[in-house]
mmCIF file of C-alpha atoms in Angstrom:
data_model
loop_
_atom_site.group_PDB
_atom_site.id
_atom_site.type_symbol
_atom_site.label_atom_id
_atom_site.label_comp_id
_atom_site.label_asym_id
_atom_site.label_seq_id
_atom_site.Cartn_x
_atom_site.Cartn_y
_atom_site.Cartn_z
ATOM 1 C CA MET A 1 96.195 33.618 105.125
ATOM 2 C CA ASP A 2 92.591 34.534 105.559
ATOM 3 C CA ASP A 3 91.320 37.541 107.698
ATOM 4 C CA THR A 4 90.709 35.361 110.844
ATOM 5 C CA GLU A 5 94.396 34.037 110.688
ATOM 6 C CA ARG A 6 95.634 37.588 110.175
ATOM 7 C CA ASP A 7 93.535 38.954 113.031
ATOM 8 C CA LEU A 8 94.921 36.203 115.399
ATOM 9 C CA GLU A 9 98.507 36.926 114.236
ATOM 10 C CA THR A 10 98.286 40.709 114.716
ATOM 11 C CA THR A 11 96.134 40.645 117.882
ATOM 12 C CA THR A 12 99.035 39.279 120.061
ATOM 13 C CA ARG A 13 102.657 39.940 119.446
ATOM 14 C CA GLU A 14 105.501 39.378 121.969
ATOM 15 C CA ARG A 15 108.646 41.470 121.594
ATOM 16 C CA ASP A 16 112.227 40.550 122.582
ATOM 17 C CA ASP A 17 111.978 42.739 125.726
ATOM 18 C CA GLY A 18 108.918 40.778 127.106
ATOM 19 C CA VAL A 19 106.373 43.414 126.023
ATOM 20 C CA ARG A 20 103.330 41.837 124.373
ATOM 21 C CA VAL A 21 100.869 43.931 122.214
ATOM 22 C CA ARG A 22 97.342 42.553 122.172
ATOM 23 C CA GLU A 23 93.744 43.678 122.148
ATOM 24 C CA GLY A 24 92.617 45.189 125.489
ATOM 25 C CA ASP A 25 90.179 43.684 127.733
ATOM 26 C CA PRO A 26 87.344 45.830 129.373
ATOM 27 C CA ASP A 27 88.603 44.659 132.801
ATOM 28 C CA GLU A 28 91.822 46.614 132.011
ATOM 29 C CA LEU A 29 90.213 50.099 131.991
ATOM 30 C CA VAL A 30 92.055 51.274 135.083
ATOM 31 C CA GLY A 31 95.506 50.211 133.649
ATOM 32 C CA VAL A 32 94.724 51.895 130.388
ATOM 33 C CA MET A 33 93.458 55.110 131.994
ATOM 34 C CA ARG A 34 96.576 55.109 134.162
ATOM 35 C CA VAL A 35 98.898 54.940 131.163
ATOM 36 C CA LEU A 36 96.917 57.610 129.284
ATOM 37 C CA ASP A 37 96.781 59.923 132.354
ATOM 38 C CA ALA A 38 100.585 59.450 132.730
ATOM 39 C CA GLY A 39 100.926 60.633 129.137
ATOM 40 C CA LEU A 40 98.968 63.751 130.003
ATOM 41 C CA LEU A 41 96.124 62.821 127.762
ATOM 42 C CA GLU A 42 92.627 63.923 128.343
ATOM 43 C CA ALA A 43 90.769 60.708 127.626
ATOM 44 C CA ASP A 44 87.187 60.068 128.711
ATOM 45 C CA ALA A 45 86.961 56.838 130.716
ATOM 46 C CA ASP A 46 83.465 55.973 129.368
ATOM 47 C CA GLU A 47 84.697 56.248 125.749
ATOM 48 C CA VAL A 48 87.783 54.207 126.626
ATOM 49 C CA ARG A 49 85.532 51.601 128.304
ATOM 50 C CA ASP A 50 83.414 51.427 125.079
ATOM 51 C CA ARG A 51 86.575 51.055 122.876
ATOM 52 C CA LEU A 52 87.825 48.241 125.031
ATOM 53 C CA ALA A 53 84.519 46.431 124.876
ATOM 54 C CA ALA A 54 84.470 46.946 121.057
ATOM 55 C CA GLY A 55 87.986 45.569 120.607
ATOM 56 C CA ASP A 56 89.255 48.976 119.464
ATOM 57 C CA CYS A 57 91.952 49.397 122.175
ATOM 58 C CA LEU A 58 95.365 47.777 121.980
ATOM 59 C CA VAL A 59 97.480 47.425 125.051
ATOM 60 C CA ALA A 60 101.164 46.691 125.454
ATOM 61 C CA GLU A 61 101.766 44.450 128.626
ATOM 62 C CA ALA A 62 104.794 43.386 130.416
ATOM 63 C CA SER A 63 104.752 41.142 133.464
ATOM 64 C CA GLY A 64 101.015 41.235 133.495
ATOM 65 C CA ARG A 65 100.971 45.018 133.731
ATOM 66 C CA VAL A 66 99.617 47.558 130.996
ATOM 67 C CA VAL A 67 102.649 49.551 129.938
ATOM 68 C CA GLY A 68 101.125 51.135 126.866
ATOM 69 C CA ALA A 69 97.758 51.704 125.262
ATOM 70 C CA LEU A 70 96.420 52.789 121.857
ATOM 71 C CA VAL A 71 92.666 53.671 121.464
ATOM 72 C CA LEU A 72 91.087 53.710 118.015
ATOM 73 C CA ASP A 73 87.978 55.160 116.559
ATOM 74 C CA GLY A 74 87.791 53.432 113.238
ATOM 75 C CA ASP A 75 91.161 54.046 111.606
ATOM 76 C CA TYR A 76 91.692 57.180 113.756
ATOM 77 C CA ILE A 77 94.139 57.179 116.767
ATOM 78 C CA ASP A 78 92.318 58.781 119.611
ATOM 79 C CA ALA A 79 95.144 58.268 121.995
ATOM 80 C CA VAL A 80 98.473 56.538 122.272
ATOM 81 C CA ALA A 81 100.822 56.472 125.219
ATOM 82 C CA ALA A 82 103.474 54.385 127.059
ATOM 83 C CA SER A 83 104.215 54.305 130.787
ATOM 84 C CA PRO A 84 106.965 56.782 131.744
ATOM 85 C CA SER A 85 109.288 53.872 132.498
ATOM 86 C CA ARG A 86 108.787 52.456 129.018
ATOM 87 C CA ARG A 87 108.994 55.596 126.887
ATOM 88 C CA GLY A 88 111.568 55.593 124.284
ATOM 89 C CA ARG A 89 111.699 51.847 124.124
ATOM 90 C CA GLY A 90 109.464 51.232 121.088
ATOM 91 C CA VAL A 91 106.213 50.536 123.066
ATOM 92 C CA GLY A 92 104.314 53.231 121.119
ATOM 93 C CA THR A 93 105.786 52.139 117.797
ATOM 94 C CA ALA A 94 104.703 48.619 118.376
ATOM 95 C CA LEU A 95 101.226 49.704 119.235
ATOM 96 C CA VAL A 96 100.899 51.781 116.102
ATOM 97 C CA ARG A 97 102.325 49.053 113.946
ATOM 98 C CA ALA A 98 99.789 46.500 115.422
ATOM 99 C CA ALA A 99 96.950 49.028 114.724
ATOM 100 C CA LEU A 100 98.129 49.574 111.135
ATOM 101 C CA ASP A 101 98.090 45.814 110.585
ATOM 102 C CA ARG A 102 94.473 45.692 111.821
ATOM 103 C CA ARG A 103 93.291 48.764 109.898
ATOM 104 C CA GLY A 104 95.630 49.201 106.843
ATOM 105 C CA ARG A 105 95.369 53.028 107.335
ATOM 106 C CA LEU A 106 95.691 55.255 110.286
ATOM 107 C CA ALA A 107 95.103 58.843 110.922
ATOM 108 C CA ALA A 108 95.905 61.143 113.871
ATOM 109 C CA ASP A 109 95.889 64.761 114.886
ATOM 110 C CA PHE A 110 98.728 65.776 117.227
ATOM 111 C CA GLU A 111 100.736 68.550 118.718
ATOM 112 C CA GLU A 112 104.361 69.637 117.740
ATOM 113 C CA ARG A 113 105.836 67.915 120.791
ATOM 114 C CA VAL A 114 104.972 64.409 119.515
ATOM 115 C CA ARG A 115 105.546 65.160 115.769
ATOM 116 C CA PRO A 116 109.013 63.415 115.837
ATOM 117 C CA PHE A 117 107.237 60.189 116.934
ATOM 118 C CA TYR A 118 104.802 60.229 114.045
ATOM 119 C CA GLU A 119 107.454 61.247 111.512
ATOM 120 C CA SER A 120 109.658 58.276 112.640
ATOM 121 C CA LEU A 121 106.744 55.862 111.868
ATOM 122 C CA GLY A 122 106.423 57.297 108.297
ATOM 123 C CA PHE A 123 103.104 59.277 108.719
ATOM 124 C CA ASP A 124 102.541 61.903 105.953
ATOM 125 C CA ILE A 125 102.107 65.082 107.972
ATOM 126 C CA GLU A 126 100.301 68.325 107.158
ATOM 127 C CA VAL A 127 100.002 71.455 109.245
ATOM 128 C CA ARG A 128 96.498 72.084 110.630
ATOM 129 C CA GLY A 129 97.450 75.077 112.718
ATOM 130 C CA GLY A 130 95.461 76.656 115.629
ATOM 131 C CA ASP A 131 92.247 76.963 113.652
ATOM 132 C CA GLY A 132 89.929 77.042 116.762
ATOM 133 C CA GLU A 133 88.313 73.616 115.863
ATOM 134 C CA GLU A 134 86.986 71.834 118.917
ATOM 135 C CA ASP A 135 88.379 68.397 119.424
ATOM 136 C CA GLY A 136 84.900 66.898 118.922
ATOM 137 C CA ASP A 137 84.574 68.623 115.496
ATOM 138 C CA ARG A 138 85.609 66.366 112.678
ATOM 139 C CA ASP A 139 84.812 65.470 109.131
ATOM 140 C CA GLU A 140 84.358 61.940 108.090
ATOM 141 C CA ASP A 141 88.088 61.084 108.053
ATOM 142 C CA GLU A 142 88.807 62.706 111.465
ATOM 143 C CA GLY A 143 88.463 61.673 115.020
ATOM 144 C CA ALA A 144 88.752 63.503 118.496
ATOM 145 C CA VAL A 145 92.262 63.092 119.672
ATOM 146 C CA ALA A 146 93.130 62.877 123.333
ATOM 147 C CA ASP A 147 94.919 66.093 123.956
ATOM 148 C CA THR A 148 96.615 68.189 126.550
ATOM 149 C CA GLY A 149 95.211 71.414 125.113
ATOM 150 C CA ALA A 150 98.521 73.048 125.133
ATOM 151 C CA GLY A 151 99.968 74.882 122.011
ATOM 152 C CA ASP A 152 98.352 76.270 118.952
ATOM 153 C CA ASP A 153 100.121 74.280 116.232
ATOM 154 C CA ARG A 154 98.265 71.067 115.373
ATOM 155 C CA PHE A 155 99.283 68.492 112.740
ATOM 156 C CA ARG A 156 97.395 65.795 110.817
ATOM 157 C CA GLY A 157 99.143 62.612 109.964
ATOM 158 C CA VAL A 158 98.115 59.690 107.835
ATOM 159 C CA LEU A 159 99.859 56.297 107.547
ATOM 160 C CA ARG A 160 99.039 53.697 105.042
ATOM 161 C CA ASP A 161 100.055 50.033 105.034
ATOM 162 C CA GLU A 162 101.908 49.769 101.679
#
């Protein structure tokens, strides 16, 4: 299978529950922002619009509605969220798996409250702590994570397609 076939295969996936994971469309900005806002994530609409246009945003849709979104910056997860009515049903997991298929490696910074989600996916996790770094400060392997700003304990997780 060449890269084009793999991209087509991983761009659109339908699950048994009728949720389909695919690349987001710039026209879906409002739906994506609603999902991210419902997840209490501070995501910049202009950045999300740019990521949608670049093909760096995956959406989960059901019945024509965006019910989950994952925003990438390279191999870095800027934000991932599912609609409140879809939480705990594997939407976030499906989004991360589809992103991993596309990138081969993913990294994320996150808070304690979502650590179980990342652990369940097999991310290798290290404590970053409340070191005072601004969300926009990053080294070459980091990105700015959409964040609620609550809590001092931060974690870094890396997942590789092995």
